[in-house]
Amino acid sequence: MADHLLSPYRAVVSAQLRSQLSYRSSFWTNLAASFALGLLEFVEIYVLLTVSPVLGGLTFAQATLVFALANLGFALADLVCGQIDSMPTFIRQGQLDGYLLRPLPLLPQMMTATFELRRLGRAAFGVLALIMACVWLDLDWSVSTIYLMIITPLIGALIHGALFVLAGGLQFWLVDGAEFTNGFVYGSSYAGQVPGSVLLAPAKIFFTFVIPA
């Protein structure tokens, strides 16, 4: 039964993957650009911790671990739910009406409508940063540590995925308010990747207690 329900989505995603991989030069260029985006965000952490070896009680290696877990969580959410960013376009062009006419749930349709494999580049950099942080910190690999390393990015992905869905839903009322909602979606990602001490007090309070990044 479950296989029957998932087969339409598998077919859509499979077709899109074949389409993207058929233009290999374009695919690898986009993948490299996505990887470079994660690298660029990491450079900011590097610059901050080069000027101040300890920032907010975190060393460079510790800040790298925080960055890697937060970045990986957001990258996974972006891979699965990032397409919902296009909700204003779907509404204006009438694509949403087409989705609503199909005998399938709306959200899974939107999540698979424009599945972009290039977003794996950002997730790949998150994994690389996590490996580097673990090597630099020489962690004690207990069961609880391994569990924390696995569950943290997954929970982060669920939180950011929920923000993507919430931001997409608000577009029914905001229409062209994607920039407004992106401030919270991408702002929470940024807040989670940097040591809290670099944020101004209002932003630190908001993203800690209102949007747990």
PDB file of C-alpha atoms in Angstrom:
ATOM      1  CA  MET A   1       0.000   0.000   0.000  1.00  0.00           C
ATOM      2  CA  ALA A   2       2.764   2.431   0.977  1.00  0.00           C
ATOM      3  CA  ASP A   3       4.681   1.564  -2.178  1.00  0.00           C
ATOM      4  CA  HIS A   4       1.586   2.348  -4.261  1.00  0.00           C
ATOM      5  CA  LEU A   5       1.199   5.745  -2.571  1.00  0.00           C
ATOM      6  CA  LEU A   6       4.851   6.683  -3.073  1.00  0.00           C
ATOM      7  CA  SER A   7       5.191   5.519  -6.669  1.00  0.00           C
ATOM      8  CA  PRO A   8       3.914   8.800  -8.274  1.00  0.00           C
ATOM      9  CA  TYR A   9       6.455  10.836  -6.313  1.00  0.00           C
ATOM     10  CA  ARG A  10       9.256   8.408  -7.117  1.00  0.00           C
ATOM     11  CA  ALA A  11       8.415   8.677 -10.798  1.00  0.00           C
ATOM     12  CA  VAL A  12       8.480  12.503 -10.700  1.00  0.00           C
ATOM     13  CA  VAL A  13      11.756  12.682  -8.766  1.00  0.00           C
ATOM     14  CA  SER A  14      13.350   9.989 -10.935  1.00  0.00           C
ATOM     15  CA  ALA A  15      12.427  11.869 -14.116  1.00  0.00           C
ATOM     16  CA  GLN A  16      13.863  15.103 -12.741  1.00  0.00           C
ATOM     17  CA  LEU A  17      17.101  13.428 -11.673  1.00  0.00           C
ATOM     18  CA  ARG A  18      17.562  11.889 -15.118  1.00  0.00           C
ATOM     19  CA  SER A  19      16.892  15.280 -16.684  1.00  0.00           C
ATOM     20  CA  GLN A  20      19.433  17.051 -14.456  1.00  0.00           C
ATOM     21  CA  LEU A  21      22.102  14.395 -14.902  1.00  0.00           C
ATOM     22  CA  SER A  22      21.712  14.430 -18.672  1.00  0.00           C
ATOM     23  CA  TYR A  23      23.416  17.855 -18.757  1.00  0.00           C
ATOM     24  CA  ARG A  24      26.491  16.850 -16.811  1.00  0.00           C
ATOM     25  CA  SER A  25      28.521  20.027 -17.229  1.00  0.00           C
ATOM     26  CA  SER A  26      25.650  22.148 -15.984  1.00  0.00           C
ATOM     27  CA  PHE A  27      24.960  19.715 -13.144  1.00  0.00           C
ATOM     28  CA  TRP A  28      28.553  19.658 -11.873  1.00  0.00           C
ATOM     29  CA  THR A  29      28.810  23.438 -12.173  1.00  0.00           C
ATOM     30  CA  ASN A  30      25.663  23.909 -10.092  1.00  0.00           C
ATOM     31  CA  LEU A  31      26.836  21.309  -7.589  1.00  0.00           C
ATOM     32  CA  ALA A  32      30.177  23.094  -7.213  1.00  0.00           C
ATOM     33  CA  ALA A  33      28.387  26.428  -6.768  1.00  0.00           C
ATOM     34  CA  SER A  34      26.237  24.925  -4.019  1.00  0.00           C
ATOM     35  CA  PHE A  35      29.345  23.508  -2.331  1.00  0.00           C
ATOM     36  CA  ALA A  36      31.045  26.916  -2.635  1.00  0.00           C
ATOM     37  CA  LEU A  37      28.082  28.561  -0.895  1.00  0.00           C
ATOM     38  CA  GLY A  38      28.674  26.417   2.187  1.00  0.00           C
ATOM     39  CA  LEU A  39      32.405  27.151   1.969  1.00  0.00           C
ATOM     40  CA  LEU A  40      31.726  30.889   1.804  1.00  0.00           C
ATOM     41  CA  GLU A  41      29.622  30.718   4.960  1.00  0.00           C
ATOM     42  CA  PHE A  42      32.401  28.770   6.678  1.00  0.00           C
ATOM     43  CA  VAL A  43      34.969  31.413   5.706  1.00  0.00           C
ATOM     44  CA  GLU A  44      33.012  33.912   7.788  1.00  0.00           C
ATOM     45  CA  ILE A  45      33.412  31.680  10.843  1.00  0.00           C
ATOM     46  CA  TYR A  46      37.112  31.327  10.055  1.00  0.00           C
ATOM     47  CA  VAL A  47      37.584  35.100   9.834  1.00  0.00           C
ATOM     48  CA  LEU A  48      35.746  35.690  13.118  1.00  0.00           C
ATOM     49  CA  LEU A  49      37.790  33.100  15.000  1.00  0.00           C
ATOM     50  CA  THR A  50      41.066  34.235  13.433  1.00  0.00           C
ATOM     51  CA  VAL A  51      40.588  37.727  14.818  1.00  0.00           C
ATOM     52  CA  SER A  52      39.466  36.373  18.191  1.00  0.00           C
ATOM     53  CA  PRO A  53      40.769  32.839  18.972  1.00  0.00           C
ATOM     54  CA  VAL A  54      37.923  32.321  21.465  1.00  0.00           C
ATOM     55  CA  LEU A  55      34.546  33.827  20.666  1.00  0.00           C
ATOM     56  CA  GLY A  56      31.544  33.345  22.905  1.00  0.00           C
ATOM     57  CA  GLY A  57      33.418  30.638  24.790  1.00  0.00           C
ATOM     58  CA  LEU A  58      34.039  28.657  21.598  1.00  0.00           C
ATOM     59  CA  THR A  59      37.351  27.876  19.952  1.00  0.00           C
ATOM     60  CA  PHE A  60      37.624  27.601  16.179  1.00  0.00           C
ATOM     61  CA  ALA A  61      37.226  23.799  16.267  1.00  0.00           C
ATOM     62  CA  GLN A  62      34.189  24.028  18.551  1.00  0.00           C
ATOM     63  CA  ALA A  63      32.613  26.749  16.402  1.00  0.00           C
ATOM     64  CA  THR A  64      33.250  24.562  13.348  1.00  0.00           C
ATOM     65  CA  LEU A  65      31.310  21.735  14.979  1.00  0.00           C
ATOM     66  CA  VAL A  66      28.372  24.056  15.718  1.00  0.00           C
ATOM     67  CA  PHE A  67      28.514  25.398  12.160  1.00  0.00           C
ATOM     68  CA  ALA A  68      28.689  21.919  10.617  1.00  0.00           C
ATOM     69  CA  LEU A  69      25.692  20.556  12.520  1.00  0.00           C
ATOM     70  CA  ALA A  70      23.569  23.639  11.799  1.00  0.00           C
ATOM     71  CA  ASN A  71      24.663  23.870   8.173  1.00  0.00           C
ATOM     72  CA  LEU A  72      24.001  20.199   7.520  1.00  0.00           C
ATOM     73  CA  GLY A  73      20.555  20.418   9.108  1.00  0.00           C
ATOM     74  CA  PHE A  74      19.614  23.393   6.948  1.00  0.00           C
ATOM     75  CA  ALA A  75      21.088  21.809   3.813  1.00  0.00           C
ATOM     76  CA  LEU A  76      18.963  18.675   4.284  1.00  0.00           C
ATOM     77  CA  ALA A  77      15.842  20.802   4.800  1.00  0.00           C
ATOM     78  CA  ASP A  78      16.715  22.871   1.722  1.00  0.00           C
ATOM     79  CA  LEU A  79      17.160  19.696  -0.332  1.00  0.00           C
ATOM     80  CA  VAL A  80      13.728  18.355   0.613  1.00  0.00           C
ATOM     81  CA  CYS A  81      11.652  21.497   1.210  1.00  0.00           C
ATOM     82  CA  GLY A  82      13.561  24.281  -0.559  1.00  0.00           C
ATOM     83  CA  GLN A  83      11.194  24.079  -3.529  1.00  0.00           C
ATOM     84  CA  ILE A  84       8.445  25.590  -1.374  1.00  0.00           C
ATOM     85  CA  ASP A  85      10.344  28.882  -1.744  1.00  0.00           C
ATOM     86  CA  SER A  86       8.770  29.026  -5.192  1.00  0.00           C
ATOM     87  CA  MET A  87       5.229  29.231  -3.822  1.00  0.00           C
ATOM     88  CA  PRO A  88       4.655  32.838  -5.060  1.00  0.00           C
ATOM     89  CA  THR A  89       5.645  31.713  -8.579  1.00  0.00           C
ATOM     90  CA  PHE A  90       3.344  28.693  -8.374  1.00  0.00           C
ATOM     91  CA  ILE A  91       0.453  30.948  -7.347  1.00  0.00           C
ATOM     92  CA  ARG A  92       1.037  33.613 -10.019  1.00  0.00           C
ATOM     93  CA  GLN A  93       1.537  31.151 -12.873  1.00  0.00           C
ATOM     94  CA  GLY A  94      -1.421  28.950 -11.927  1.00  0.00           C
ATOM     95  CA  GLN A  95       0.729  25.873 -11.284  1.00  0.00           C
ATOM     96  CA  LEU A  96      -0.745  25.524  -7.824  1.00  0.00           C
ATOM     97  CA  ASP A  97      -4.212  25.045  -9.308  1.00  0.00           C
ATOM     98  CA  GLY A  98      -2.881  22.122 -11.317  1.00  0.00           C
ATOM     99  CA  TYR A  99      -1.483  20.506  -8.168  1.00  0.00           C
ATOM    100  CA  LEU A 100      -4.787  20.994  -6.352  1.00  0.00           C
ATOM    101  CA  LEU A 101      -6.680  19.202  -9.137  1.00  0.00           C
ATOM    102  CA  ARG A 102      -4.586  16.058  -8.784  1.00  0.00           C
ATOM    103  CA  PRO A 103      -5.774  13.330  -6.367  1.00  0.00           C
ATOM    104  CA  LEU A 104      -2.571  13.673  -4.329  1.00  0.00           C
ATOM    105  CA  PRO A 105      -1.653  15.665  -1.195  1.00  0.00           C
ATOM    106  CA  LEU A 106      -0.428  19.163  -2.044  1.00  0.00           C
ATOM    107  CA  LEU A 107       2.705  19.336   0.118  1.00  0.00           C
ATOM    108  CA  PRO A 108       4.419  16.177  -1.232  1.00  0.00           C
ATOM    109  CA  GLN A 109       3.651  17.370  -4.766  1.00  0.00           C
ATOM    110  CA  MET A 110       5.380  20.680  -4.109  1.00  0.00           C
ATOM    111  CA  MET A 111       8.334  19.006  -2.413  1.00  0.00           C
ATOM    112  CA  THR A 112       8.930  16.858  -5.491  1.00  0.00           C
ATOM    113  CA  ALA A 113       7.871  19.419  -8.130  1.00  0.00           C
ATOM    114  CA  THR A 114      11.331  20.908  -8.689  1.00  0.00           C
ATOM    115  CA  PHE A 115      13.644  18.555  -6.806  1.00  0.00           C
ATOM    116  CA  GLU A 116      17.180  19.885  -7.370  1.00  0.00           C
ATOM    117  CA  LEU A 117      20.050  17.484  -6.860  1.00  0.00           C
ATOM    118  CA  ARG A 118      22.582  20.332  -6.944  1.00  0.00           C
ATOM    119  CA  ARG A 119      21.578  21.192  -3.372  1.00  0.00           C
ATOM    120  CA  LEU A 120      23.537  18.128  -2.296  1.00  0.00           C
ATOM    121  CA  GLY A 121      26.660  20.269  -2.719  1.00  0.00           C
ATOM    122  CA  ARG A 122      25.817  22.289   0.350  1.00  0.00           C
ATOM    123  CA  ALA A 123      25.026  19.149   2.348  1.00  0.00           C
ATOM    124  CA  ALA A 124      28.347  17.650   1.191  1.00  0.00           C
ATOM    125  CA  PHE A 125      30.227  20.633   2.582  1.00  0.00           C
ATOM    126  CA  GLY A 126      28.319  20.274   5.864  1.00  0.00           C
ATOM    127  CA  VAL A 127      29.469  16.647   6.105  1.00  0.00           C
ATOM    128  CA  LEU A 128      33.050  17.678   5.293  1.00  0.00           C
ATOM    129  CA  ALA A 129      33.000  20.413   7.955  1.00  0.00           C
ATOM    130  CA  LEU A 130      31.593  17.922  10.479  1.00  0.00           C
ATOM    131  CA  ILE A 131      34.408  15.458   9.753  1.00  0.00           C
ATOM    132  CA  MET A 132      37.028  18.205  10.118  1.00  0.00           C
ATOM    133  CA  ALA A 133      35.527  19.371  13.429  1.00  0.00           C
ATOM    134  CA  CYS A 134      35.468  15.835  14.831  1.00  0.00           C
ATOM    135  CA  VAL A 135      39.128  15.309  13.879  1.00  0.00           C
ATOM    136  CA  TRP A 136      40.228  18.637  15.380  1.00  0.00           C
ATOM    137  CA  LEU A 137      38.309  18.106  18.641  1.00  0.00           C
ATOM    138  CA  ASP A 138      39.412  14.475  19.121  1.00  0.00           C
ATOM    139  CA  LEU A 139      36.023  13.589  20.619  1.00  0.00           C
ATOM    140  CA  ASP A 140      35.322  10.706  22.968  1.00  0.00           C
ATOM    141  CA  TRP A 141      33.149   8.527  20.717  1.00  0.00           C
ATOM    142  CA  SER A 142      30.649   7.171  23.200  1.00  0.00           C
ATOM    143  CA  VAL A 143      27.178   5.975  22.239  1.00  0.00           C
ATOM    144  CA  SER A 144      25.661   9.283  23.350  1.00  0.00           C
ATOM    145  CA  THR A 145      28.138  11.268  21.235  1.00  0.00           C
ATOM    146  CA  ILE A 146      27.387   9.228  18.116  1.00  0.00           C
ATOM    147  CA  TYR A 147      23.648   9.555  18.769  1.00  0.00           C
ATOM    148  CA  LEU A 148      23.999  13.335  19.170  1.00  0.00           C
ATOM    149  CA  MET A 149      25.962  13.645  15.919  1.00  0.00           C
ATOM    150  CA  ILE A 150      23.241  11.781  14.031  1.00  0.00           C
ATOM    151  CA  ILE A 151      20.124  13.252  15.627  1.00  0.00           C
ATOM    152  CA  THR A 152      21.198  16.925  15.751  1.00  0.00           C
ATOM    153  CA  PRO A 153      21.249  17.607  11.985  1.00  0.00           C
ATOM    154  CA  LEU A 154      18.062  15.551  11.535  1.00  0.00           C
ATOM    155  CA  ILE A 155      16.201  17.588  14.157  1.00  0.00           C
ATOM    156  CA  GLY A 156      17.659  20.757  12.617  1.00  0.00           C
ATOM    157  CA  ALA A 157      16.334  19.639   9.229  1.00  0.00           C
ATOM    158  CA  LEU A 158      12.858  19.116  10.705  1.00  0.00           C
ATOM    159  CA  ILE A 159      12.882  22.592  12.282  1.00  0.00           C
ATOM    160  CA  HIS A 160      14.054  24.325   9.114  1.00  0.00           C
ATOM    161  CA  GLY A 161      11.703  22.206   6.999  1.00  0.00           C
ATOM    162  CA  ALA A 162       8.808  23.383   9.163  1.00  0.00           C
ATOM    163  CA  LEU A 163       9.937  26.979   8.614  1.00  0.00           C
ATOM    164  CA  PHE A 164      10.000  26.434   4.837  1.00  0.00           C
ATOM    165  CA  VAL A 165       6.437  25.076   4.955  1.00  0.00           C
ATOM    166  CA  LEU A 166       5.244  27.902   7.217  1.00  0.00           C
ATOM    167  CA  ALA A 167       6.861  30.512   4.971  1.00  0.00           C
ATOM    168  CA  GLY A 168       5.254  28.914   1.912  1.00  0.00           C
ATOM    169  CA  GLY A 169       1.840  28.868   3.556  1.00  0.00           C
ATOM    170  CA  LEU A 170       2.072  32.566   4.432  1.00  0.00           C
ATOM    171  CA  GLN A 171       2.449  33.424   0.739  1.00  0.00           C
ATOM    172  CA  PHE A 172      -1.311  32.907   0.317  1.00  0.00           C
ATOM    173  CA  TRP A 173      -1.751  36.097   2.354  1.00  0.00           C
ATOM    174  CA  LEU A 174       1.508  37.924   1.616  1.00  0.00           C
ATOM    175  CA  VAL A 175       1.569  37.011  -2.120  1.00  0.00           C
ATOM    176  CA  ASP A 176       4.899  38.755  -2.877  1.00  0.00           C
ATOM    177  CA  GLY A 177       6.238  38.545   0.655  1.00  0.00           C
ATOM    178  CA  ALA A 178       8.928  35.932   0.025  1.00  0.00           C
ATOM    179  CA  GLU A 179      11.652  38.376   1.072  1.00  0.00           C
ATOM    180  CA  PHE A 180       9.915  38.883   4.415  1.00  0.00           C
ATOM    181  CA  THR A 181       9.584  35.182   5.200  1.00  0.00           C
ATOM    182  CA  ASN A 182      13.097  34.448   3.904  1.00  0.00           C
ATOM    183  CA  GLY A 183      14.399  36.714   6.645  1.00  0.00           C
ATOM    184  CA  PHE A 184      13.179  34.150   9.161  1.00  0.00           C
ATOM    185  CA  VAL A 185      13.940  30.979   7.185  1.00  0.00           C
ATOM    186  CA  TYR A 186      17.480  31.888   6.170  1.00  0.00           C
ATOM    187  CA  GLY A 187      18.010  34.144   9.184  1.00  0.00           C
ATOM    188  CA  SER A 188      17.453  31.207  11.528  1.00  0.00           C
ATOM    189  CA  SER A 189      19.991  29.204   9.518  1.00  0.00           C
ATOM    190  CA  TYR A 190      22.581  31.962   9.883  1.00  0.00           C
ATOM    191  CA  ALA A 191      21.836  32.378  13.594  1.00  0.00           C
ATOM    192  CA  GLY A 192      22.344  28.660  14.178  1.00  0.00           C
ATOM    193  CA  GLN A 193      25.703  28.539  12.388  1.00  0.00           C
ATOM    194  CA  VAL A 194      27.534  31.319  14.232  1.00  0.00           C
ATOM    195  CA  PRO A 195      28.437  31.644  17.922  1.00  0.00           C
ATOM    196  CA  GLY A 196      25.536  33.358  19.662  1.00  0.00           C
ATOM    197  CA  SER A 197      27.752  36.124  21.019  1.00  0.00           C
ATOM    198  CA  VAL A 198      28.210  37.680  17.557  1.00  0.00           C
ATOM    199  CA  LEU A 199      24.478  38.427  17.315  1.00  0.00           C
ATOM    200  CA  LEU A 200      22.869  41.537  18.710  1.00  0.00           C
ATOM    201  CA  ALA A 201      20.822  40.925  21.865  1.00  0.00           C
ATOM    202  CA  PRO A 202      17.355  41.229  20.203  1.00  0.00           C
ATOM    203  CA  ALA A 203      18.305  38.798  17.416  1.00  0.00           C
ATOM    204  CA  LYS A 204      19.875  36.394  19.921  1.00  0.00           C
ATOM    205  CA  ILE A 205      16.723  36.365  22.067  1.00  0.00           C
ATOM    206  CA  PHE A 206      14.392  36.029  19.077  1.00  0.00           C
ATOM    207  CA  PHE A 207      16.168  33.160  17.348  1.00  0.00           C
ATOM    208  CA  THR A 208      16.801  31.344  20.643  1.00  0.00           C
ATOM    209  CA  PHE A 209      13.309  31.448  22.127  1.00  0.00           C
ATOM    210  CA  VAL A 210      11.018  32.130  19.168  1.00  0.00           C
ATOM    211  CA  ILE A 211      12.765  30.159  16.374  1.00  0.00           C
ATOM    212  CA  PRO A 212      15.053  27.517  17.927  1.00  0.00           C
ATOM    213  CA  ALA A 213      17.709  27.275  15.196  1.00  0.00           C
TER     214      ALA A 213
END
